[in-house]
mmCIF file of C-alpha atoms in Angstrom:
data_model
loop_
_atom_site.group_PDB
_atom_site.id
_atom_site.type_symbol
_atom_site.label_atom_id
_atom_site.label_comp_id
_atom_site.label_asym_id
_atom_site.label_seq_id
_atom_site.Cartn_x
_atom_site.Cartn_y
_atom_site.Cartn_z
ATOM 1 C CA MET A 1 -95.783 25.981 -0.152
ATOM 2 C CA TYR A 2 -95.298 28.897 -2.770
ATOM 3 C CA LYS A 3 -92.648 30.680 -3.561
ATOM 4 C CA GLU A 4 -91.386 33.066 -6.692
ATOM 5 C CA ILE A 5 -87.652 32.729 -7.667
ATOM 6 C CA ASN A 6 -85.961 34.601 -9.946
ATOM 7 C CA LEU A 7 -83.709 32.414 -12.396
ATOM 8 C CA LYS A 8 -81.536 33.799 -15.128
ATOM 9 C CA CYS A 9 -82.422 32.869 -18.590
ATOM 10 C CA VAL A 10 -80.175 31.646 -21.825
ATOM 11 C CA ASP A 11 -80.688 35.212 -22.895
ATOM 12 C CA GLY A 12 -79.111 36.841 -20.168
ATOM 13 C CA GLN A 13 -82.352 38.067 -18.687
ATOM 14 C CA GLU A 14 -83.988 37.337 -15.318
ATOM 15 C CA LYS A 15 -87.429 36.041 -15.283
ATOM 16 C CA THR A 16 -89.683 35.309 -12.359
ATOM 17 C CA PHE A 17 -90.689 31.618 -11.886
ATOM 18 C CA LYS A 18 -93.551 30.248 -9.791
ATOM 19 C CA PHE A 19 -93.072 27.153 -7.206
ATOM 20 C CA LEU A 20 -95.587 25.326 -5.332
ATOM 21 C CA ALA A 21 -94.724 22.233 -3.100
ATOM 22 C CA CYS A 22 -97.842 20.534 -1.976
ATOM 23 C CA GLY A 23 -99.117 17.141 -0.940
ATOM 24 C CA SER A 24 -98.853 15.680 -4.777
ATOM 25 C CA THR A 25 -95.472 16.941 -5.536
ATOM 26 C CA ALA A 26 -93.827 13.482 -4.595
ATOM 27 C CA TYR A 27 -96.561 11.698 -6.561
ATOM 28 C CA ARG A 28 -96.221 13.648 -9.394
ATOM 29 C CA TYR A 29 -92.360 13.660 -9.316
ATOM 30 C CA GLU A 30 -92.753 10.030 -9.501
ATOM 31 C CA GLN A 31 -95.321 9.615 -11.784
ATOM 32 C CA LEU A 32 -93.058 11.566 -14.438
ATOM 33 C CA PHE A 33 -89.751 10.768 -13.538
ATOM 34 C CA HIS A 34 -90.172 7.092 -12.349
ATOM 35 C CA GLU A 35 -87.874 7.601 -9.219
ATOM 36 C CA ASP A 36 -88.904 7.989 -5.129
ATOM 37 C CA LEU A 37 -88.471 11.579 -4.108
ATOM 38 C CA MET A 38 -87.970 11.087 -0.728
ATOM 39 C CA SER A 39 -85.100 8.272 -1.436
ATOM 40 C CA LYS A 40 -83.347 10.610 -3.870
ATOM 41 C CA LEU A 41 -83.534 13.738 -1.380
ATOM 42 C CA GLN A 42 -82.081 11.514 1.414
ATOM 43 C CA ASP A 43 -79.217 10.434 -1.003
ATOM 44 C CA ILE A 44 -78.490 13.551 -2.659
ATOM 45 C CA GLU A 45 -75.378 14.456 -0.848
ATOM 46 C CA ALA A 46 -74.041 10.436 -0.898
ATOM 47 C CA ASN A 47 -74.793 9.998 -4.609
ATOM 48 C CA ILE A 48 -74.048 13.724 -5.705
ATOM 49 C CA ASP A 49 -77.249 13.461 -8.241
ATOM 50 C CA TYR A 50 -78.048 17.328 -8.484
ATOM 51 C CA SER A 51 -80.642 16.518 -11.397
ATOM 52 C CA ILE A 52 -83.072 16.122 -8.548
ATOM 53 C CA ALA A 53 -83.143 19.921 -8.189
ATOM 54 C CA ASP A 54 -83.853 20.184 -12.178
ATOM 55 C CA LYS A 55 -86.558 17.826 -11.798
ATOM 56 C CA LEU A 56 -88.216 18.825 -8.489
ATOM 57 C CA ALA A 57 -88.160 22.861 -9.786
ATOM 58 C CA TYR A 58 -90.111 21.369 -13.165
ATOM 59 C CA VAL A 59 -92.735 19.692 -11.188
ATOM 60 C CA MET A 60 -92.890 22.515 -8.812
ATOM 61 C CA ASN A 61 -93.173 25.250 -11.530
ATOM 62 C CA ALA A 62 -95.708 23.059 -13.387
ATOM 63 C CA GLN A 63 -97.797 22.912 -10.192
ATOM 64 C CA ALA A 64 -97.628 26.600 -9.739
ATOM 65 C CA GLU A 65 -98.383 27.502 -13.283
ATOM 66 C CA GLY A 66 -101.566 25.034 -13.043
ATOM 67 C CA LYS A 67 -100.340 22.891 -15.982
ATOM 68 C CA ASN A 68 -101.988 19.791 -17.313
ATOM 69 C CA MET A 69 -99.827 17.324 -15.067
ATOM 70 C CA LYS A 70 -100.895 14.704 -17.537
ATOM 71 C CA THR A 71 -99.280 16.225 -20.473
ATOM 72 C CA LEU A 72 -96.004 16.498 -18.778
ATOM 73 C CA ASN A 73 -93.128 14.411 -20.016
ATOM 74 C CA HIS A 74 -89.405 14.403 -20.642
ATOM 75 C CA ASP A 75 -89.349 16.435 -23.642
ATOM 76 C CA SER A 76 -91.119 19.136 -21.922
ATOM 77 C CA PHE A 77 -88.945 18.889 -19.157
ATOM 78 C CA ILE A 78 -85.969 19.474 -21.425
ATOM 79 C CA GLU A 79 -87.904 22.123 -23.097
ATOM 80 C CA TRP A 80 -88.428 24.124 -20.003
ATOM 81 C CA LEU A 81 -84.713 23.741 -18.673
ATOM 82 C CA ASP A 82 -83.710 24.831 -22.071
ATOM 83 C CA GLN A 83 -84.871 28.384 -21.145
ATOM 84 C CA LEU A 84 -82.529 28.630 -18.322
ATOM 85 C CA GLU A 85 -78.673 29.375 -17.780
ATOM 86 C CA SER A 86 -77.024 25.981 -17.413
ATOM 87 C CA SER A 87 -76.224 26.021 -13.670
ATOM 88 C CA GLU A 88 -79.071 28.373 -12.540
ATOM 89 C CA ILE A 89 -80.990 25.532 -10.901
ATOM 90 C CA LEU A 90 -77.712 24.435 -9.152
ATOM 91 C CA ALA A 91 -77.387 27.780 -7.786
ATOM 92 C CA HIS A 92 -80.601 27.720 -6.441
ATOM 93 C CA MET A 93 -80.888 24.292 -5.405
ATOM 94 C CA GLU A 94 -80.828 24.708 -1.499
ATOM 95 C CA GLU A 95 -83.601 27.245 -2.117
ATOM 96 C CA ILE A 96 -85.708 24.820 -4.456
ATOM 97 C CA VAL A 97 -84.856 21.787 -2.174
ATOM 98 C CA GLY A 98 -85.874 23.622 0.906
ATOM 99 C CA LEU A 99 -89.166 24.848 -0.192
ATOM 100 C CA TYR A 100 -90.521 21.484 -0.649
ATOM 101 C CA LEU A 101 -88.912 20.177 2.539
ATOM 102 C CA GLY A 102 -90.463 23.009 4.340
ATOM 103 C CA SER A 103 -93.779 22.162 2.813
ATOM 104 C CA ARG A 104 -93.274 18.652 4.522
ATOM 105 C CA LEU A 105 -92.156 19.945 8.179
ATOM 106 C CA THR A 106 -94.658 20.585 10.598
ATOM 107 C CA HIS A 107 -95.033 23.725 12.271
ATOM 108 C CA SER A 108 -96.900 22.541 15.464
ATOM 109 C CA ILE A 109 -95.319 22.055 19.058
ATOM 110 C CA PRO A 110 -96.274 18.970 20.795
ATOM 111 C CA LYS A 111 -97.785 19.737 24.287
ATOM 112 C CA LYS A 112 -95.735 18.853 27.003
ATOM 113 C CA GLY A 113 -97.745 16.039 29.136
#
């Protein structure tokens, strides 16, 4: 799934960011952050680890922008976050996580037997 979300940057201006959730998102997330995305999503409320939204947003934005995923690292993640207001991803957490989860939901209805 693809979506554009307006986020407030540190200069006070809003910028449109592209996000793409696809079949490789969970693998890219694990490759970069060495964490299982689905496990983190299941524990998000219990552990109150909201950094998952920052990380997921970064991966989905890199995918949408067509970046070379081999060049992504923790420093480029921090640099990406540096352009945003401090709680901007948190404010859009439901929308970002929902975009990813929406790409994993089936929209087909099973036939009644």
